Tab-separated table of C-alpha atoms in Angstrom:
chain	number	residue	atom	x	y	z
A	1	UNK	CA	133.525	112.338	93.947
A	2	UNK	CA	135.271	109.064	92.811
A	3	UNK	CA	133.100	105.992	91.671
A	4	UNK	CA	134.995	104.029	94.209
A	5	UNK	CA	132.576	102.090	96.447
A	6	UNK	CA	129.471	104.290	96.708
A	7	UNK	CA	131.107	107.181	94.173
A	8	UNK	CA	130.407	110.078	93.122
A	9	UNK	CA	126.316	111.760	93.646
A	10	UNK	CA	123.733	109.955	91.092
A	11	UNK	CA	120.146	110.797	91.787
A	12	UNK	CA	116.605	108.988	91.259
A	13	UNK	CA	115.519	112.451	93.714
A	14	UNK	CA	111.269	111.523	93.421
A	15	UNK	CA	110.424	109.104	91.021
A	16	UNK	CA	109.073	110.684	88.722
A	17	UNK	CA	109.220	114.217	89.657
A	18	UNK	CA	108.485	114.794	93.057
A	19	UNK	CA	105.325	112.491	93.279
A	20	UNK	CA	106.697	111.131	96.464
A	21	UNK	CA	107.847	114.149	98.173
A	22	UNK	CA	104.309	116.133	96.610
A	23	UNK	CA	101.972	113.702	98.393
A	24	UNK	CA	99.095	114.699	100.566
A	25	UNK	CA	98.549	113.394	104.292
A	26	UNK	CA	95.282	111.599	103.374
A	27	UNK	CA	96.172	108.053	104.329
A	28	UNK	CA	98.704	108.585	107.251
A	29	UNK	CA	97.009	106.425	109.497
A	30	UNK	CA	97.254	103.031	107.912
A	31	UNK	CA	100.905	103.986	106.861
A	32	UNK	CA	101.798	104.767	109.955
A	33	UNK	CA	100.591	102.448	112.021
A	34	UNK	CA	101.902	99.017	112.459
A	35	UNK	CA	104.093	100.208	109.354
A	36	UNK	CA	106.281	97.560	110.721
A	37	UNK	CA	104.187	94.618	110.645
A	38	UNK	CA	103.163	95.019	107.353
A	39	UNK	CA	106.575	96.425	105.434
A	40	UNK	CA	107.584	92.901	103.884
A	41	UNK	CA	109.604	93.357	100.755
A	42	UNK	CA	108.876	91.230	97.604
A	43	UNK	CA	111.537	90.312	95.950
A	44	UNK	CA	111.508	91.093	92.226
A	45	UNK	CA	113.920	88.581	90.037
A	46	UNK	CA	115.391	90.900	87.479
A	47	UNK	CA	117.503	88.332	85.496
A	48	UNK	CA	120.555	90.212	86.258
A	49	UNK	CA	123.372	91.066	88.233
A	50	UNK	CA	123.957	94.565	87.664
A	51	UNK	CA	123.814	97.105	90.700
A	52	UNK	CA	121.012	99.516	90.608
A	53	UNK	CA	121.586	102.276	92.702
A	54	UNK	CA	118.755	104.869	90.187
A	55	UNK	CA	115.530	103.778	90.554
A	56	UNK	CA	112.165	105.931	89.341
A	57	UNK	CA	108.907	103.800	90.785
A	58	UNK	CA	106.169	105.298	88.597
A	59	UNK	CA	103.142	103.306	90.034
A	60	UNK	CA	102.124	100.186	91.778
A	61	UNK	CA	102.639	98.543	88.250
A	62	UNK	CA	105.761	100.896	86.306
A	63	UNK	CA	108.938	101.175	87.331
A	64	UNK	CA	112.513	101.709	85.879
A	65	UNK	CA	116.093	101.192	87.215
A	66	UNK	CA	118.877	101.789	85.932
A	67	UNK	CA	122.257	100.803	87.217
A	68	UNK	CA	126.202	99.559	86.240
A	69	UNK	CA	127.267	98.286	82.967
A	70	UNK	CA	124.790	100.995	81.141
A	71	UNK	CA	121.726	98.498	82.261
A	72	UNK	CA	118.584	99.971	82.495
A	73	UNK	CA	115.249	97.973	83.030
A	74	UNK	CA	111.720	98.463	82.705
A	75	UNK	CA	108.623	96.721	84.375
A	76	UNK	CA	105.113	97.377	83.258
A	77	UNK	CA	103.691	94.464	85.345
A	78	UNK	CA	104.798	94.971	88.814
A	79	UNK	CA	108.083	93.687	88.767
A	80	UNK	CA	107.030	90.298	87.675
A	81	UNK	CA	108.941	90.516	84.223
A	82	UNK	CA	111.535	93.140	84.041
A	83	UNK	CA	112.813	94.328	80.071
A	84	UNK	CA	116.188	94.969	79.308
A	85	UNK	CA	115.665	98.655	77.897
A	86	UNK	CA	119.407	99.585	77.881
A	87	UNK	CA	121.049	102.027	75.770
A	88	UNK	CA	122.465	100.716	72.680
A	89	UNK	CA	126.611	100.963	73.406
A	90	UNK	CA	126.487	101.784	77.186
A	91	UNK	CA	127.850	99.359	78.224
A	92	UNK	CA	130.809	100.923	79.938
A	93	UNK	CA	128.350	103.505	81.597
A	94	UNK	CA	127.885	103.794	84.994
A	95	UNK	CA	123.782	104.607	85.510
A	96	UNK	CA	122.908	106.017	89.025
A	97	UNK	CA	120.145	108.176	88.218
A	98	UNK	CA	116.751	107.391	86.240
A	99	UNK	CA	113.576	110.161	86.429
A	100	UNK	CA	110.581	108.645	84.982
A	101	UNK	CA	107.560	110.193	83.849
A	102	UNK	CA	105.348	107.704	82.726
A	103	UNK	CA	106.046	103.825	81.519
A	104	UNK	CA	107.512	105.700	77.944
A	105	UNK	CA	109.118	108.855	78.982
A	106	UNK	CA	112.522	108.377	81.511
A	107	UNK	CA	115.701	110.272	81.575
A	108	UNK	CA	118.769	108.796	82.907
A	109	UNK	CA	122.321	109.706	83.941
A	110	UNK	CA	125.484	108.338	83.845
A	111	UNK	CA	128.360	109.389	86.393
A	112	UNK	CA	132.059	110.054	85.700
A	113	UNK	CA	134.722	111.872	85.010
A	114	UNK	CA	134.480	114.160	81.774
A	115	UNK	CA	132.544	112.659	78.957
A	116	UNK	CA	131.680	109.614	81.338
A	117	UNK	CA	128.458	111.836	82.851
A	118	UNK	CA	125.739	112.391	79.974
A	119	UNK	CA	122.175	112.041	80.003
A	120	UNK	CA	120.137	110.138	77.646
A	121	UNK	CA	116.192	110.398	77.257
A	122	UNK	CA	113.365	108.003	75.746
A	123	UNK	CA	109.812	109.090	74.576
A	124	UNK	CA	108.912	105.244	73.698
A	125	UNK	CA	109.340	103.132	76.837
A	126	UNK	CA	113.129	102.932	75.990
A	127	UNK	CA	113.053	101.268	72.385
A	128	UNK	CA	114.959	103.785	71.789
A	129	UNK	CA	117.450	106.716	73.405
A	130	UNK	CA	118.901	109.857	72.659
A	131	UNK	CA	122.231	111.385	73.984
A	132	UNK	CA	121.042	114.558	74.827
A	133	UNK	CA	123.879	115.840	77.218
A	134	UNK	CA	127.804	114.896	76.814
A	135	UNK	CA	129.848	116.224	79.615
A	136	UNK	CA	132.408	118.577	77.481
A	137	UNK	CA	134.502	119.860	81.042
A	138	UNK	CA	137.094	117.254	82.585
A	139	UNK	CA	136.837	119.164	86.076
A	140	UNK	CA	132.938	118.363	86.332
A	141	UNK	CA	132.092	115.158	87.442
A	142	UNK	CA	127.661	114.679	87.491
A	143	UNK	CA	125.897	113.171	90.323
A	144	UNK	CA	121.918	113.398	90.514
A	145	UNK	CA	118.690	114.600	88.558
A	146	UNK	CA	115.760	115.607	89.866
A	147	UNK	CA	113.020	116.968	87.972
A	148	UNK	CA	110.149	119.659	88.914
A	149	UNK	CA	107.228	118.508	86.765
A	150	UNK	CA	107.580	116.948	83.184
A	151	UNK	CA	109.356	119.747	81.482
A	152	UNK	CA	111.871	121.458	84.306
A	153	UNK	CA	114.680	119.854	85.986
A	154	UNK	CA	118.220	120.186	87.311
A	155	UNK	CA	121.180	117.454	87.343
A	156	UNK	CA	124.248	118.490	89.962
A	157	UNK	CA	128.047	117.938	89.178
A	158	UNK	CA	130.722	117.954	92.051
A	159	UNK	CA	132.423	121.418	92.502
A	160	UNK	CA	134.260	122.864	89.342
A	161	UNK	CA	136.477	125.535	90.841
A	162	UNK	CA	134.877	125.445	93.723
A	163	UNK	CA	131.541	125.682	93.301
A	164	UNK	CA	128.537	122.534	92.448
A	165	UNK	CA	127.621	123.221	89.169
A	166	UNK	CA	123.876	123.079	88.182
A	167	UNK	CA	122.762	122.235	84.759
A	168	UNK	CA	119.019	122.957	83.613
A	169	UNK	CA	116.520	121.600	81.349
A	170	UNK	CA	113.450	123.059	80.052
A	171	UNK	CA	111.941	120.619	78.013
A	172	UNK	CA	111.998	116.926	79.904
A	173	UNK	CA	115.578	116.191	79.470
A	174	UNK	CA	116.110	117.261	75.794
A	175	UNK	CA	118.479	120.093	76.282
A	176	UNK	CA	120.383	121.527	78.901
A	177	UNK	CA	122.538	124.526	80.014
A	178	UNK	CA	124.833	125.202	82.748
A	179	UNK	CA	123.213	127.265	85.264
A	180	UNK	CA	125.355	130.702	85.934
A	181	UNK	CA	127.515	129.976	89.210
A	182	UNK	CA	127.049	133.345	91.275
A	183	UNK	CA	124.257	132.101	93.111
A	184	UNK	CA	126.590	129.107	94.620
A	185	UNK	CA	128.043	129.389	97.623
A	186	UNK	CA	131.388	127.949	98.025
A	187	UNK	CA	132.424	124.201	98.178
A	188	UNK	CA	134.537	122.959	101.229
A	189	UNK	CA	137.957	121.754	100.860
A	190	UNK	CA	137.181	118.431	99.599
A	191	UNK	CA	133.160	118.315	99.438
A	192	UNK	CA	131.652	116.414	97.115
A	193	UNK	CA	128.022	114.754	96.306
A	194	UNK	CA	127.924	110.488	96.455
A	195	UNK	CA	126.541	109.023	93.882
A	196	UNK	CA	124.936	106.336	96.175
A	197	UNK	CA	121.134	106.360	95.473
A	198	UNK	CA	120.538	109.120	92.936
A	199	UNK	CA	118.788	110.827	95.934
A	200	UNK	CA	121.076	113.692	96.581
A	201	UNK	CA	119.599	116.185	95.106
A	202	UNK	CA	116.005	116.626	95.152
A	203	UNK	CA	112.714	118.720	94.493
A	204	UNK	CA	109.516	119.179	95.974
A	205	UNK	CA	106.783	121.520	94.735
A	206	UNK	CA	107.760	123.476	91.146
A	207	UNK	CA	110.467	125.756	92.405
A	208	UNK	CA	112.028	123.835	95.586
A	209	UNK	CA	115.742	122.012	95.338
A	210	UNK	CA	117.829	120.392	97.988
A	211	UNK	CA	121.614	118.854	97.522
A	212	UNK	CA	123.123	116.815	99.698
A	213	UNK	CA	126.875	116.816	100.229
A	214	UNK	CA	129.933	114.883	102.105
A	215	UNK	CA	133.581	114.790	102.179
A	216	UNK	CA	134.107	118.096	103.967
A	217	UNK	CA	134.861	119.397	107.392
A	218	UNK	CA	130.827	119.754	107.926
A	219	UNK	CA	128.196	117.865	105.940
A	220	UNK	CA	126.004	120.250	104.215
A	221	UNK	CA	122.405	120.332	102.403
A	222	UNK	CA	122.325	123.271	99.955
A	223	UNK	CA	118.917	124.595	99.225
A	224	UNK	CA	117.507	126.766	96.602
A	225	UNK	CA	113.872	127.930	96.016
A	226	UNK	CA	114.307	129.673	92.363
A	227	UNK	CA	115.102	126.185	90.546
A	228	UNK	CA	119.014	126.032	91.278
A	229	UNK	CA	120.212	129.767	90.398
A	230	UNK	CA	120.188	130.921	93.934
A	231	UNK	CA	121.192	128.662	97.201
A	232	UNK	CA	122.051	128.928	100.590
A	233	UNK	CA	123.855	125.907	102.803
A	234	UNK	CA	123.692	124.597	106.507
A	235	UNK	CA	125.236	122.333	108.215
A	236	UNK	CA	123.403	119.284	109.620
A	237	UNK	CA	124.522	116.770	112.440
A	238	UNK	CA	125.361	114.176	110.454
A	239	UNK	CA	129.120	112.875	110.880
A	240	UNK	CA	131.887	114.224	108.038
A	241	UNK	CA	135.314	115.211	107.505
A	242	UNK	CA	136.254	111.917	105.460
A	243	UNK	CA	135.695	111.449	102.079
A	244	UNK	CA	133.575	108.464	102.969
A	245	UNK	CA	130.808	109.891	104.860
A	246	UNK	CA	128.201	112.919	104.769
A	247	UNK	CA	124.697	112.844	103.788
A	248	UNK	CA	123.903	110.226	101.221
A	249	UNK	CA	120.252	111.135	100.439
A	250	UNK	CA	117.272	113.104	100.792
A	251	UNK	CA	113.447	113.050	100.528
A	252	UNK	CA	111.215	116.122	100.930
A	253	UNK	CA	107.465	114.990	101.548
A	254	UNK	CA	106.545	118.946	101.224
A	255	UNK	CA	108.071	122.196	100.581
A	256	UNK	CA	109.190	122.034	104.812
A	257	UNK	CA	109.642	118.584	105.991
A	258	UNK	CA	112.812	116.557	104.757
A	259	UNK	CA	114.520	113.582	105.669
A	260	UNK	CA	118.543	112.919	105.359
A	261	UNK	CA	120.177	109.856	105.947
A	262	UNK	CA	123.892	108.615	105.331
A	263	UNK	CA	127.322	107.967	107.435
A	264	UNK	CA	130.379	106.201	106.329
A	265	UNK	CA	129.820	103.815	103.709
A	266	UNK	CA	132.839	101.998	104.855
A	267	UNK	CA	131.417	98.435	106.132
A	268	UNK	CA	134.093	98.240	108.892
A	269	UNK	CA	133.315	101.785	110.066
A	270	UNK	CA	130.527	102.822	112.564
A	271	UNK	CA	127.986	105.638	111.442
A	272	UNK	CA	126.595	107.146	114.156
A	273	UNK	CA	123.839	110.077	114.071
A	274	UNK	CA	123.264	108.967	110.298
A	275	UNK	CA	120.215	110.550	110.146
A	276	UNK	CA	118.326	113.961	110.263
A	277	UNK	CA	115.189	116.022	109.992
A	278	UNK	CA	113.982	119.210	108.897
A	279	UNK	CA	110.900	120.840	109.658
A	280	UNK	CA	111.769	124.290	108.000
A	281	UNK	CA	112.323	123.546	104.692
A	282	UNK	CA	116.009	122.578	105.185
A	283	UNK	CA	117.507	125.879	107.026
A	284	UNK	CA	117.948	124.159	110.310
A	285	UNK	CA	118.305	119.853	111.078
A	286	UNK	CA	118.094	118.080	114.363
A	287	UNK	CA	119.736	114.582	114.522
A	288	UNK	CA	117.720	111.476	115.080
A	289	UNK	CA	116.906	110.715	118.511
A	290	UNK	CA	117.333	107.384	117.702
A	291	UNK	CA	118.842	106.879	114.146
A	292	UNK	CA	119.607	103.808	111.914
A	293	UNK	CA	122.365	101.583	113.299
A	294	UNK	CA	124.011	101.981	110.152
A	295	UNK	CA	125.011	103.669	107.262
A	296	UNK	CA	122.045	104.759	104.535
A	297	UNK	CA	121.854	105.179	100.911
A	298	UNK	CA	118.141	105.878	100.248
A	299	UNK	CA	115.384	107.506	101.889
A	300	UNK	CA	111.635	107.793	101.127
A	301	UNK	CA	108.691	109.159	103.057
A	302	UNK	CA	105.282	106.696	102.364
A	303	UNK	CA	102.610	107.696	100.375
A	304	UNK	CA	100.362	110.132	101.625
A	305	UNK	CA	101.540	110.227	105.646
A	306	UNK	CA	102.964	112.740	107.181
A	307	UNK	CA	105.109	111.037	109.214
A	308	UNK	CA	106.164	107.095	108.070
A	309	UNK	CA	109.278	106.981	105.999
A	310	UNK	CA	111.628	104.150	104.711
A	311	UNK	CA	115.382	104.326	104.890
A	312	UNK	CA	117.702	101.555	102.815
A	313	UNK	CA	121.295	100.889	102.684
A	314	UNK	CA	123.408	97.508	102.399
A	315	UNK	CA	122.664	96.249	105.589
A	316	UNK	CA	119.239	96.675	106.123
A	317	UNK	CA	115.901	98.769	105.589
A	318	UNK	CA	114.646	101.127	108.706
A	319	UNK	CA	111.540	102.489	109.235
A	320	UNK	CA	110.078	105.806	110.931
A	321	UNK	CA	106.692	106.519	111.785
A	322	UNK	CA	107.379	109.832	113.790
A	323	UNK	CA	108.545	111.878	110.854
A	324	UNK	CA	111.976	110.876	111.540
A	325	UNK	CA	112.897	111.309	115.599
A	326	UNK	CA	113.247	107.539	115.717
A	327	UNK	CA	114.035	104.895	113.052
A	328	UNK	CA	113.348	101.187	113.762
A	329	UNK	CA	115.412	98.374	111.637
A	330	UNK	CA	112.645	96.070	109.558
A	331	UNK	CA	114.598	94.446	107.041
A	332	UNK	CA	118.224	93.282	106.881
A	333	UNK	CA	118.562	92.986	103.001
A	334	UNK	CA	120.826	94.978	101.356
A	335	UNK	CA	119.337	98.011	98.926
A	336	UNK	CA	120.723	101.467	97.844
A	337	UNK	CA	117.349	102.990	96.969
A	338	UNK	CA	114.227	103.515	97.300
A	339	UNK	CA	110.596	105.152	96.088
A	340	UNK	CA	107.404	105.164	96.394
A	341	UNK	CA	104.346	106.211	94.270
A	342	UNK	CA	101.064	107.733	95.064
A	343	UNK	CA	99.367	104.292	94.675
A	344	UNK	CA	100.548	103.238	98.102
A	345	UNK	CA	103.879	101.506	96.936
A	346	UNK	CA	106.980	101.201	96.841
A	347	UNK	CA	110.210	100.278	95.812
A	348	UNK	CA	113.944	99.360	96.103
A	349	UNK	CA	116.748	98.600	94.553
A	350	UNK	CA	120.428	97.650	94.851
A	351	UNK	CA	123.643	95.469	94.569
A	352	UNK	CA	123.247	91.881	92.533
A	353	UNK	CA	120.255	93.111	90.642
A	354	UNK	CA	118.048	92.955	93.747
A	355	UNK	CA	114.747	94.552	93.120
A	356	UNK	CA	112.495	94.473	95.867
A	357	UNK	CA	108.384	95.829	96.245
A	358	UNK	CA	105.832	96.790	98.745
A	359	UNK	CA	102.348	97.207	98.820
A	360	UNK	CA	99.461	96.787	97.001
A	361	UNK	CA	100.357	94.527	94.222
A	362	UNK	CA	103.034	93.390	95.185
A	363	UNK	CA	103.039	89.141	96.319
């Protein structure tokens, strides 16, 4: 989809592989309850003014963004010096996605047309970067990454002759193939992913993939539970048919229970029923009982609860402590993303180089 306003699909997905989504239910009390009294983001002064719409929160302490004019930024310290770890020459890259492993290993993505998408990687806490995927097709157009574990993980393009096409790495970003496109089912007229949040396509467990799409008659998440060669699609309740709404982003706390959130990223258009929930691994979605009041870019279930998740967008952070029936508005600062880490943080990102955390850690 076009890099107008919220563009195409990038993806930040997990963090760092799924940590988020992977977490156990051990601390779901103190997450959940009074979650709203005590979710107070820190602001984070980056230095900049770029727009970070990928985000990978490591731990209470790492984290990397990445965002417009080819920035990407590392913190090591909480988010209380930020360094400018930005590929050499990409400056006219759009980032939207950034996987992280660790505070040296990250793999990021760049959206566009053509040779505009590629993926770079760094083993050395971004010192340096290699260009290990150049998008060679002028009809693809990538969107998100999510990775499996350190070695296995996917990155989406919009349809190419009608189908999303699924590239595949074995070896933590260093290589990649396109994924055969039998197992795909067909695009709608005019369905595309939104590179909002790098969140719309994501991966829970070592085998488990969601994508999220917009634009068409129906907004659709696509699932597939062999690593992106086989997938099957349903429909959720979340408004379409315009190329500026769908579902923006999803979180998977488990291989069953997901989150969506998104609408019309139009600020002078309402988006109702802009969120959903699935409790069966994404083949069926019921609407929010009581959703955001507005559209959402980012989504993120808390560490270790089973049923307290965040939701960001530009006008405002929500929060859910009933796994996602009703969402409660806690923040009216604008972000396009968010994760958190198994150390009981988390994090968000957006326009104007807004960095925000919460948590342990974070004052």
């Amino acid at each position: 989809m076009p890099t107008t306003a919220y563009g195409s699909t990038g993806t930040t997905a997990n963090g760092s592989g799924g940590q988020a989504a992977g977490a156990s239910a051990g601390a779901a009390a103190p997450a959940a309850s009074g979650a709203a009294a005590m979710l107070a983001w820190q602001l984070k002064p980056s230095g900049t003014t770029a727009r970070f719409r990928g985000l990978a929160a490591v731990s209470r302490s790492v984290a990397w963004v990445a965002g417009s004019k080819g920035t990407v930024l590392r913190t090591s310290d909480g988010g209380r010096s930020w360094r400018d770890v930005s590929p050499p020459g990409a400056g006219a890259l759009e980032f939207r996605d950034v996987e992280a492993f660790d505070g040296r290993r990250a793999v990021v993505l760049a959206i566009g047309e053509g040779e505009a998408s590629r993926v770079f990687t760094t083993e050395d806490g971004g010192a340096s970067w290699t260009e290990s995927f150049r998008n060679p097709d002028p009809k693809a157009f990538y969107d998100c990454m999510t990775f499996f574990d350190r070695r296995h993980g996917l990155a989406m393009s919009d349809p190419v002759d009608g189908k999303y096409r699924i590239l595949s790495t074995a070896d933590g970003g260093r290589s990649w193939k396109v994924l055969p496109r039998d197992g795909m089912p067909p695009a709608q007229e005019g369905e595309a992913g939104f590179a909002a949040s790098g969140q719309c396509l994501v991966s829970a467990g070592t085998r488990d993939v969601w994508l999220a799409t917009g634009g068409g008659a129906h907004a659709r998440v696509l699932h597939s539970g062999d690593r992106g060669r086989t997938w099957t699609a349903t429909t959720t309740p979340i408004p379409a048919g315009d190329p500026a709404r769908g579902v923006f982003a999803l979180a998977f706390r488990d291989r069953t229970h997901g989150l969506a959130v998104g609408g019309d990223y139009r600020p002078d258009q309402a988006s109702p029923d802009a969120a959903a929930r699935s409790t069966d691994g994404g083949r069926t979605w019921t609407a929010a009982g009581v959703p955001p009041p507005a559209y959402r870019s980012g989504v993120a279930w808390l560490p270790h609860s089973r049923s307290a998740a965040l939701a960001v967008g530009p006008t405002g952070t929500d929060v859910t402590t009933d796994a996602g029936r009703t969402w409660h508005t806690v923040d009216t600062g604008s972000f396009d993303t968010v994760d958190c880490t198994p150390d009981l943080s988390c994090w968000a990102s957006g326009e104007k180089g807004r960095i925000a955390g919460l948590g342990p850690g974070h004052h």
